[in-house]
Tab-separated table of C-alpha atoms and ligand atoms in Angstrom:
chain	number	residue	atom	x	y	z
A	1	MET	CA	106.468	-43.322	81.536
A	2	ALA	CA	104.378	-41.481	79.631
A	3	LEU	CA	101.832	-44.046	78.136
A	4	ALA	CA	101.318	-45.610	81.295
A	5	ASP	CA	99.729	-42.434	82.161
A	6	ASP	CA	98.251	-42.198	79.496
A	7	LEU	CA	96.588	-45.842	79.198
A	8	ASP	CA	95.656	-44.109	82.955
A	9	LEU	CA	93.619	-41.567	81.535
A	10	ALA	CA	92.178	-43.083	78.595
A	11	ARG	CA	91.205	-46.494	80.680
A	12	ALA	CA	89.040	-43.484	82.721
A	13	GLU	CA	88.044	-41.515	80.574
A	14	ALA	CA	86.145	-44.657	79.234
A	15	GLU	CA	85.213	-45.846	81.937
A	16	ALA	CA	83.198	-42.860	82.502
A	17	GLY	CA	82.215	-41.976	79.200
A	18	PHE	CA	80.021	-45.468	78.861
A	19	ALA	CA	78.661	-44.778	82.549
A	20	ALA	CA	77.334	-41.704	82.048
A	21	ALA	CA	76.105	-43.038	77.970
A	22	ALA	CA	72.241	-43.067	78.140
A	23	ASP	CA	71.555	-44.328	75.344
A	24	ALA	CA	72.462	-46.806	72.918
A	25	ALA	CA	73.529	-44.384	70.180
A	26	ALA	CA	75.658	-42.898	73.312
A	27	VAL	CA	77.322	-45.798	73.628
A	28	GLU	CA	78.230	-46.322	70.087
A	29	THR	CA	80.228	-42.913	69.953
A	30	VAL	CA	82.454	-43.922	72.906
A	31	ARG	CA	83.029	-47.140	71.623
A	32	ILE	CA	83.949	-45.790	68.740
A	33	ALA	CA	86.084	-43.409	70.058
A	34	PHE	CA	88.180	-45.477	72.544
A	35	LEU	CA	87.746	-48.647	70.783
A	36	GLY	CA	87.203	-47.904	67.401
A	37	ARG	CA	89.876	-49.049	64.315
A	38	GLN	CA	91.209	-44.006	64.914
A	39	GLY	CA	90.440	-44.516	68.331
A	40	ARG	CA	92.902	-43.750	71.573
A	41	LEU	CA	93.727	-47.512	71.887
A	42	LYS	CA	94.744	-47.486	68.490
A	43	ALA	CA	97.078	-44.713	69.639
A	44	LEU	CA	98.582	-46.211	72.237
A	45	GLN	CA	99.512	-49.459	70.921
A	46	ASP	CA	100.858	-47.618	67.880
A	47	THR	CA	102.983	-45.922	70.188
A	48	PHE	CA	103.761	-48.973	72.921
A	49	ARG	CA	104.808	-50.625	69.494
A	50	SER	CA	108.352	-47.857	69.376
A	51	ALA	CA	108.969	-48.205	72.917
A	52	PRO	CA	112.195	-50.075	74.082
A	53	PRO	CA	112.276	-53.955	75.226
A	54	GLU	CA	112.356	-53.243	78.445
A	55	ASP	CA	109.708	-50.380	78.802
A	56	LYS	CA	107.062	-52.592	76.805
A	57	ARG	CA	107.489	-55.745	80.010
A	58	VAL	CA	105.883	-53.567	82.132
A	59	LEU	CA	104.247	-51.951	79.341
A	60	GLY	CA	102.810	-54.978	77.198
A	61	PRO	CA	100.616	-56.073	80.691
A	62	LYS	CA	98.896	-53.288	81.544
A	63	LEU	CA	97.930	-52.017	77.883
A	64	ASN	CA	96.279	-55.126	78.187
A	65	ALA	CA	94.420	-54.334	81.710
A	66	SER	CA	93.699	-51.092	80.078
A	67	LYS	CA	91.634	-52.762	76.837
A	68	ALA	CA	90.560	-55.144	78.562
A	69	ALA	CA	88.711	-52.829	81.418
A	70	ILE	CA	87.083	-50.694	78.641
A	71	GLU	CA	85.601	-53.376	76.840
A	72	ALA	CA	83.989	-54.583	80.377
A	73	ALA	CA	82.724	-51.007	80.925
A	74	LEU	CA	81.286	-50.564	77.119
A	75	GLN	CA	79.831	-54.208	77.748
A	76	ALA	CA	78.332	-53.061	80.930
A	77	ALA	CA	76.781	-50.247	79.552
A	78	GLN	CA	75.434	-51.613	76.661
A	79	THR	CA	73.741	-54.035	78.663
A	80	ARG	CA	72.100	-51.424	80.744
A	81	VAL	CA	70.829	-49.489	77.701
A	82	SER	CA	69.284	-51.828	76.157
A	83	ALA	CA	67.619	-52.825	79.678
A	84	VAL	CA	66.701	-48.734	79.985
A	85	GLU	CA	65.208	-49.192	75.904
A	86	ILE	CA	62.794	-52.399	76.708
A	87	ASP	CA	61.744	-51.458	80.463
A	88	ALA	CA	60.664	-47.887	79.104
A	89	PRO	CA	57.628	-47.867	77.271
A	90	ILE	CA	55.869	-50.843	79.103
A	91	ASP	CA	53.154	-48.984	81.189
A	92	LEU	CA	51.648	-52.229	83.067
A	93	THR	CA	48.194	-49.246	83.934
A	94	GLU	CA	48.412	-48.575	80.121
A	95	PRO	CA	44.957	-50.492	78.555
A	96	LYS	CA	45.256	-52.217	75.674
A	97	PRO	CA	44.468	-51.308	71.938
A	98	ARG	CA	41.365	-52.793	71.154
A	99	GLN	CA	40.024	-55.199	69.926
A	100	ARG	CA	37.458	-53.588	66.666
A	101	PRO	CA	35.011	-56.421	66.343
A	102	GLY	CA	33.766	-56.001	62.137
A	103	SER	CA	30.420	-54.949	61.481
A	104	LEU	CA	27.527	-55.043	58.426
A	105	HIS	CA	27.380	-51.804	56.011
A	106	PRO	CA	25.366	-49.768	57.111
A	107	LEU	CA	23.163	-50.986	54.380
A	108	SER	CA	23.695	-54.035	54.132
A	109	VAL	CA	21.694	-54.085	58.022
A	110	LEU	CA	19.015	-52.043	56.257
A	111	ALA	CA	18.418	-55.221	53.467
A	112	HIS	CA	18.404	-57.160	55.789
A	113	GLU	CA	15.665	-55.784	57.583
A	114	ILE	CA	13.825	-54.927	54.618
A	115	GLU	CA	13.768	-58.164	53.370
A	116	ASP	CA	12.318	-59.184	56.839
A	117	VAL	CA	9.608	-57.022	56.780
A	118	PHE	CA	8.447	-58.554	53.717
A	119	ARG	CA	8.838	-61.786	54.717
A	120	SER	CA	6.840	-61.106	56.904
A	121	MET	CA	3.777	-59.508	54.371
A	122	GLY	CA	4.917	-62.817	52.321
A	123	PHE	CA	6.705	-61.263	49.728
A	124	ALA	CA	9.888	-64.097	48.412
A	125	VAL	CA	13.643	-62.596	48.417
A	126	ILE	CA	15.139	-62.950	44.592
A	127	ASP	CA	17.725	-61.628	42.569
A	128	GLY	CA	18.055	-61.987	39.113
A	129	PRO	CA	21.978	-61.233	36.799
A	130	HIS	CA	23.187	-58.023	37.110
A	131	ILE	CA	24.066	-58.273	33.029
A	132	GLU	CA	20.770	-58.111	31.874
A	133	LEU	CA	19.410	-58.608	28.275
A	134	ASP	CA	17.595	-55.343	26.647
A	135	ASP	CA	14.757	-57.083	26.430
A	136	TYR	CA	13.822	-57.593	30.197
A	137	ASN	CA	15.638	-54.161	31.177
A	138	PHE	CA	13.568	-52.368	28.399
A	139	THR	CA	11.246	-53.444	25.891
A	140	ARG	CA	9.302	-56.406	28.093
A	141	LEU	CA	8.867	-53.221	30.653
A	142	ASN	CA	6.988	-51.095	27.708
A	143	ILE	CA	10.002	-49.183	27.291
A	144	PRO	CA	10.917	-50.631	23.296
A	145	GLU	CA	13.501	-49.443	21.172
A	146	ASN	CA	14.040	-45.237	20.486
A	147	HIS	CA	11.245	-44.712	23.137
A	148	PRO	CA	12.667	-41.604	25.045
A	149	ALA	CA	12.363	-43.363	28.046
A	150	ARG	CA	15.446	-44.589	27.680
A	151	ASP	CA	16.758	-41.515	27.366
A	152	ALA	CA	16.491	-41.536	31.760
A	153	GLN	CA	18.241	-44.503	32.093
A	154	ASP	CA	21.295	-44.274	30.399
A	155	THR	CA	23.680	-47.180	30.990
A	156	PHE	CA	26.698	-48.863	30.345
A	157	TRP	CA	26.265	-51.168	27.258
A	158	LEU	CA	28.331	-54.889	27.048
A	159	ASP	CA	27.304	-54.921	22.960
A	160	HIS	CA	25.858	-52.092	20.743
A	161	PRO	CA	22.776	-51.694	21.487
A	162	GLN	CA	22.197	-51.481	18.544
A	163	HIS	CA	21.855	-55.132	18.070
A	164	GLY	CA	18.107	-55.058	19.388
A	165	ALA	CA	16.813	-57.705	22.692
A	166	ASN	CA	19.745	-59.670	22.691
A	167	SER	CA	22.106	-56.553	23.368
A	168	ARG	CA	23.842	-56.738	26.806
A	169	LEU	CA	23.449	-54.187	29.074
A	170	LEU	CA	24.435	-53.925	33.144
A	171	ARG	CA	20.539	-53.240	34.504
A	172	THR	CA	19.328	-49.798	35.087
A	173	HIS	CA	17.319	-50.526	37.071
A	174	THR	CA	15.582	-54.448	39.941
A	175	SER	CA	12.939	-53.835	37.525
A	176	SER	CA	14.785	-56.128	34.714
A	177	VAL	CA	13.089	-58.888	37.514
A	178	GLN	CA	10.661	-58.135	37.225
A	179	SER	CA	10.369	-59.184	33.480
A	180	ARG	CA	12.034	-62.479	33.963
A	181	ILE	CA	9.475	-63.515	36.910
A	182	TYR	CA	6.257	-62.844	34.106
A	183	GLN	CA	7.986	-64.695	32.376
A	184	LEU	CA	8.269	-67.604	34.143
A	185	ALA	CA	4.866	-67.408	35.575
A	186	GLY	CA	3.803	-67.172	32.092
A	187	SER	CA	5.077	-70.251	31.192
A	188	GLY	CA	3.922	-71.840	33.466
A	189	GLN	CA	7.701	-72.753	34.852
A	190	LEU	CA	6.437	-70.893	38.397
A	191	PRO	CA	3.312	-72.405	39.154
A	192	LYS	CA	0.899	-72.336	37.238
A	193	ASP	CA	-2.225	-69.277	37.703
A	194	GLN	CA	-0.736	-68.321	41.085
A	195	PRO	CA	-1.030	-65.058	42.805
A	196	PHE	CA	2.986	-63.837	43.413
A	197	ARG	CA	4.589	-61.742	45.848
A	198	TYR	CA	8.626	-60.623	45.183
A	199	VAL	CA	10.912	-58.589	46.861
A	200	VAL	CA	14.282	-57.696	44.669
A	201	VAL	CA	17.088	-56.248	46.734
A	202	GLY	CA	20.218	-55.853	43.866
A	203	LYS	CA	22.905	-52.788	42.574
A	204	VAL	CA	21.873	-51.228	39.309
A	205	PHE	CA	24.184	-49.296	37.434
A	206	ARG	CA	23.609	-46.206	35.661
A	207	TYR	CA	25.570	-43.508	33.774
A	208	GLU	CA	25.444	-40.851	36.090
A	209	ALA	CA	27.259	-37.594	36.705
A	210	ILE	CA	28.081	-37.997	40.376
A	211	ASP	CA	26.962	-35.772	43.000
A	212	ALA	CA	25.267	-35.859	46.493
A	213	THR	CA	21.949	-37.904	45.898
A	214	HIS	CA	23.281	-39.716	42.865
A	215	ASP	CA	25.409	-42.733	41.769
A	216	ASN	CA	27.032	-44.199	39.024
A	217	THR	CA	26.229	-47.918	41.354
A	218	PHE	CA	23.447	-48.209	43.931
A	219	THR	CA	20.908	-50.386	45.794
A	220	GLN	CA	17.239	-50.836	44.848
A	221	VAL	CA	14.532	-52.228	46.402
A	222	GLU	CA	11.700	-53.934	43.834
A	223	GLY	CA	8.266	-55.430	45.165
A	224	PHE	CA	6.176	-56.464	43.317
A	225	VAL	CA	2.544	-58.118	43.362
A	226	VAL	CA	1.080	-59.756	40.704
A	227	ASP	CA	-3.274	-61.748	42.219
A	228	ARG	CA	-6.590	-60.546	41.811
A	229	GLU	CA	-8.451	-56.780	42.003
A	230	ILE	CA	-5.310	-55.240	42.740
A	231	THR	CA	-5.696	-51.954	43.709
A	232	VAL	CA	-3.046	-48.402	44.894
A	233	ALA	CA	-5.185	-49.443	48.446
A	234	HIS	CA	-2.495	-52.315	48.783
A	235	LEU	CA	0.063	-51.010	47.137
A	236	VAL	CA	0.304	-48.149	49.950
A	237	GLY	CA	-0.485	-50.528	52.385
A	238	ALA	CA	3.025	-52.282	51.894
A	239	ILE	CA	5.165	-49.193	51.568
A	240	ARG	CA	3.440	-47.765	54.644
A	241	THR	CA	4.190	-51.016	56.634
A	242	MET	CA	7.995	-51.233	55.235
A	243	LEU	CA	8.624	-47.386	55.784
A	244	GLY	CA	7.965	-47.653	59.130
A	245	ALA	CA	9.608	-50.890	59.758
A	246	ALA	CA	12.779	-49.161	57.924
A	247	LEU	CA	12.787	-45.723	59.510
A	248	LYS	CA	11.788	-47.492	63.083
A	249	ARG	CA	8.673	-44.833	63.267
A	250	ASP	CA	5.147	-45.316	63.058
A	251	ASP	CA	4.918	-41.568	62.236
A	252	VAL	CA	7.203	-41.470	59.209
A	253	GLU	CA	5.063	-39.085	56.051
A	254	VAL	CA	4.418	-40.628	52.705
A	255	ARG	CA	2.563	-38.718	50.051
A	256	LEU	CA	2.228	-40.044	46.376
A	257	ARG	CA	2.573	-37.443	43.602
A	258	PRO	CA	1.279	-38.851	39.894
A	259	ALA	CA	4.522	-39.811	37.632
A	260	PHE	CA	5.485	-41.271	34.223
A	261	TYR	CA	6.965	-44.848	34.188
A	262	PRO	CA	6.441	-46.961	31.482
A	263	PHE	CA	5.640	-50.136	33.391
A	264	VAL	CA	2.682	-48.576	35.311
A	265	GLU	CA	-0.553	-48.058	35.051
A	266	PRO	CA	-1.209	-45.200	37.005
A	267	GLY	CA	2.370	-44.326	37.937
A	268	PHE	CA	3.514	-42.203	41.284
A	269	ASP	CA	6.161	-40.624	42.998
A	270	VAL	CA	6.901	-41.611	46.050
A	271	ASP	CA	8.096	-39.027	48.554
A	272	VAL	CA	9.158	-39.546	52.331
A	273	ARG	CA	9.343	-37.378	55.750
A	274	ALA	CA	9.931	-37.320	59.417
A	275	PRO	CA	7.500	-35.123	61.298
A	276	GLY	CA	9.053	-32.329	63.754
A	277	ALA	CA	12.322	-32.082	61.587
A	278	ASP	CA	14.450	-29.575	61.039
A	279	PRO	CA	12.295	-27.579	57.950
A	280	SER	CA	16.658	-26.032	57.216
A	281	VAL	CA	18.529	-30.237	57.223
A	282	ARG	CA	17.911	-30.829	53.259
A	283	TYR	CA	17.091	-34.365	54.220
A	284	HIS	CA	14.431	-33.145	56.620
A	285	ARG	CA	12.144	-32.277	53.949
A	286	TRP	CA	10.449	-33.849	51.255
A	287	MET	CA	12.601	-36.601	49.900
A	288	GLU	CA	11.623	-38.073	46.542
A	289	LEU	CA	12.410	-42.573	47.748
A	290	MET	CA	10.885	-44.340	45.220
A	291	GLY	CA	8.722	-44.742	41.972
A	292	CYS	CA	5.334	-46.773	41.825
A	293	GLY	CA	2.002	-48.005	40.461
A	294	LEU	CA	-0.013	-50.640	39.310
A	295	ILE	CA	1.690	-53.243	36.375
A	296	HIS	CA	0.693	-51.749	33.192
A	297	PRO	CA	-1.745	-54.663	31.376
A	298	ASP	CA	1.300	-54.708	28.431
A	299	VAL	CA	4.110	-55.881	30.770
A	300	LEU	CA	2.025	-58.944	32.325
A	301	ALA	CA	0.720	-59.323	28.321
A	302	ALA	CA	4.633	-59.726	27.703
A	303	GLY	CA	4.778	-61.813	30.095
A	304	GLY	CA	1.907	-64.466	28.766
A	305	ILE	CA	-0.229	-63.370	32.183
A	306	ASP	CA	-3.562	-62.691	31.280
A	307	PRO	CA	-4.168	-59.387	31.828
A	308	THR	CA	-8.106	-59.197	32.482
A	309	GLN	CA	-7.646	-61.596	35.220
A	310	TRP	CA	-4.785	-60.970	36.870
A	311	SER	CA	-3.366	-57.062	38.231
A	312	GLY	CA	-0.713	-56.137	40.506
A	313	PHE	CA	1.157	-53.294	41.493
A	314	ALA	CA	4.863	-52.270	41.183
A	315	PHE	CA	7.409	-49.521	43.231
A	316	GLY	CA	11.415	-49.932	42.711
A	317	MET	CA	13.289	-48.097	45.631
A	318	GLY	CA	16.689	-46.188	45.953
A	319	LEU	CA	17.962	-48.219	49.372
A	320	GLU	CA	20.844	-45.689	49.347
A	321	ARG	CA	18.179	-42.992	49.985
A	322	LEU	CA	16.326	-44.935	52.535
A	323	ALA	CA	19.180	-44.773	54.674
A	324	MET	CA	20.315	-41.192	54.154
A	325	ILE	CA	17.418	-40.535	55.415
A	326	ARG	CA	17.542	-43.605	58.512
A	327	HIS	CA	20.896	-42.013	58.859
A	328	GLY	CA	21.165	-38.544	58.548
A	329	ILE	CA	23.568	-38.931	56.137
A	330	ALA	CA	23.618	-35.748	53.130
A	331	ASP	CA	25.681	-37.416	50.713
A	332	ILE	CA	25.423	-40.866	49.009
A	333	ARG	CA	28.927	-41.646	47.910
A	334	VAL	CA	29.213	-42.136	51.974
A	335	MET	CA	28.061	-45.832	50.392
A	336	ASN	CA	30.503	-46.621	48.245
A	337	GLY	CA	33.222	-44.894	49.978
A	338	ALA	CA	34.662	-47.616	52.173
A	339	ASP	CA	35.531	-45.057	54.280
A	340	LEU	CA	35.210	-46.439	58.046
A	341	ARG	CA	35.968	-44.080	59.456
A	342	SER	CA	32.720	-42.828	58.306
A	343	LEU	CA	30.914	-46.404	57.912
A	344	ARG	CA	31.930	-47.443	61.685
A	345	GLN	CA	29.492	-44.828	63.123
A	346	PHE	CA	26.443	-46.316	60.991
A	347	ALA	CA	27.190	-49.934	62.440
A	348	ALA	CA	24.736	-52.251	64.576
A	349	GLY	CA	24.902	-53.043	67.678
B	1	DAH	N1	12.458	-48.754	37.844
B	1	DAH	C1	12.243	-47.448	38.114
B	1	DAH	C2	13.856	-46.733	38.160
B	1	DAH	O1	14.950	-47.199	38.755
B	1	DAH	C3	11.361	-47.598	39.563
B	1	DAH	C4	10.384	-48.192	39.578
B	1	DAH	C5	8.981	-47.352	39.080
B	1	DAH	C6	10.284	-49.007	39.889
B	1	DAH	C7	7.894	-47.306	39.231
B	1	DAH	C8	8.887	-49.628	39.834
B	1	DAH	C9	7.681	-48.835	39.589
B	1	DAH	O2	8.425	-51.354	40.016
B	1	DAH	O3	6.003	-49.516	39.914
B	1	DAH	O4	13.728	-45.200	37.753
C-alpha cells in the first residue's frame, strides 16, 4: 500500500526536520510543511479518505499513529528551542549594568560653593523675582527711561515698556535685587541703620544672539555690601576670596579695568586668568568675568539710604563663565543644553 509507505516517509522526514531545527522559526517552518492546512499530513488524509474500506481499517490506526508521532516531535522540538533561547544569552560572568546615581549640575555645585564662601564672610544668600518691574531693574539703578545703557540689556518685556516704572520684564540682571533691598532698608522694613551684606544667585534673561559665550538665559551672582567707609580695597578682597575658593587655587590673577555701569562710581570690569595656562587656549587667556564698583550715591538715595552716611560695593558675575574657566569648557551652550553626556563629565564626587 503506497499510502502506508508515504505515511512512514512523512513521519521520518518530519522527525528529522524537527530534530534539525535550530530555533523557533525553523521549527515553525517544519510544522507548516507537515501539519499546516496545506501540509503533507493533510494531503495524506485526503488520500486516505478515498481509500477502499478494507484498507482503511489498517491505514486508519497508522494514520493516527503517524500524526501523533509528528506532533510529539513538534512538541519536543519546541521545548528544545525555547530552552536554547533562554539559556544562550545568559552569561553569568557578565558584569550587571552599573546603576548610575544622579549628580548635581556643575552650575549648582559651583553656586553652592560660592554661597558657602560668602556666608563665611557674613553675607546672607537671597533671591528676588524673575519677573521684575522696570523700576527695580532699571530706573532705581540709575538707568532712567530712554537712557542708552538700556540698550546694552535688551530684554523680554511682558508689558509694553512705554507703560513706565510698572512695566514688567524678565530681569536682565540680579542687580534688580539691590534696588529691592535698598528700598526695604531705606523704609525701615529691614533693621534700620545697620550695615548689610547680601549675595544673590539667580537666573537672568537677555534678548541675546546665542554664541559660544552668550546665552539668553544665564546665571548671575550679585554681591553687595552697604556699610561705613567702604572702599575698592574691600571689593577687591571679597572678589579675590571668592575666586580663590571657586577655582580652587590661590594664585588666580585678577585685574580691574575702569568700566561704566550707571549704578556704580567708580566702576570696573574684572578679568581673571589662571597662571601657567596655555595662552593658545582661548579660556586660558584673560577672560572678563564680572562688573563691579562702589555703589552710586544716587542708587542708595533712590532707596531712601543716606549716601553721606553709608557707602558700599557691588559686583555682578556670570556664573556660567566661571564654570567654564573652572572646567575648561569652551562653549556656554553646554550649560543649558541638558546633554547628560557633557554634564556627567563635571559631576562632583
Ligand atoms: N548688572 C551688570 C550686568 O548684568 C553687572 C554688574 C556690573 C553688577 C557692575 C554690579 C556692578 O553689581 O557693580 O551687566
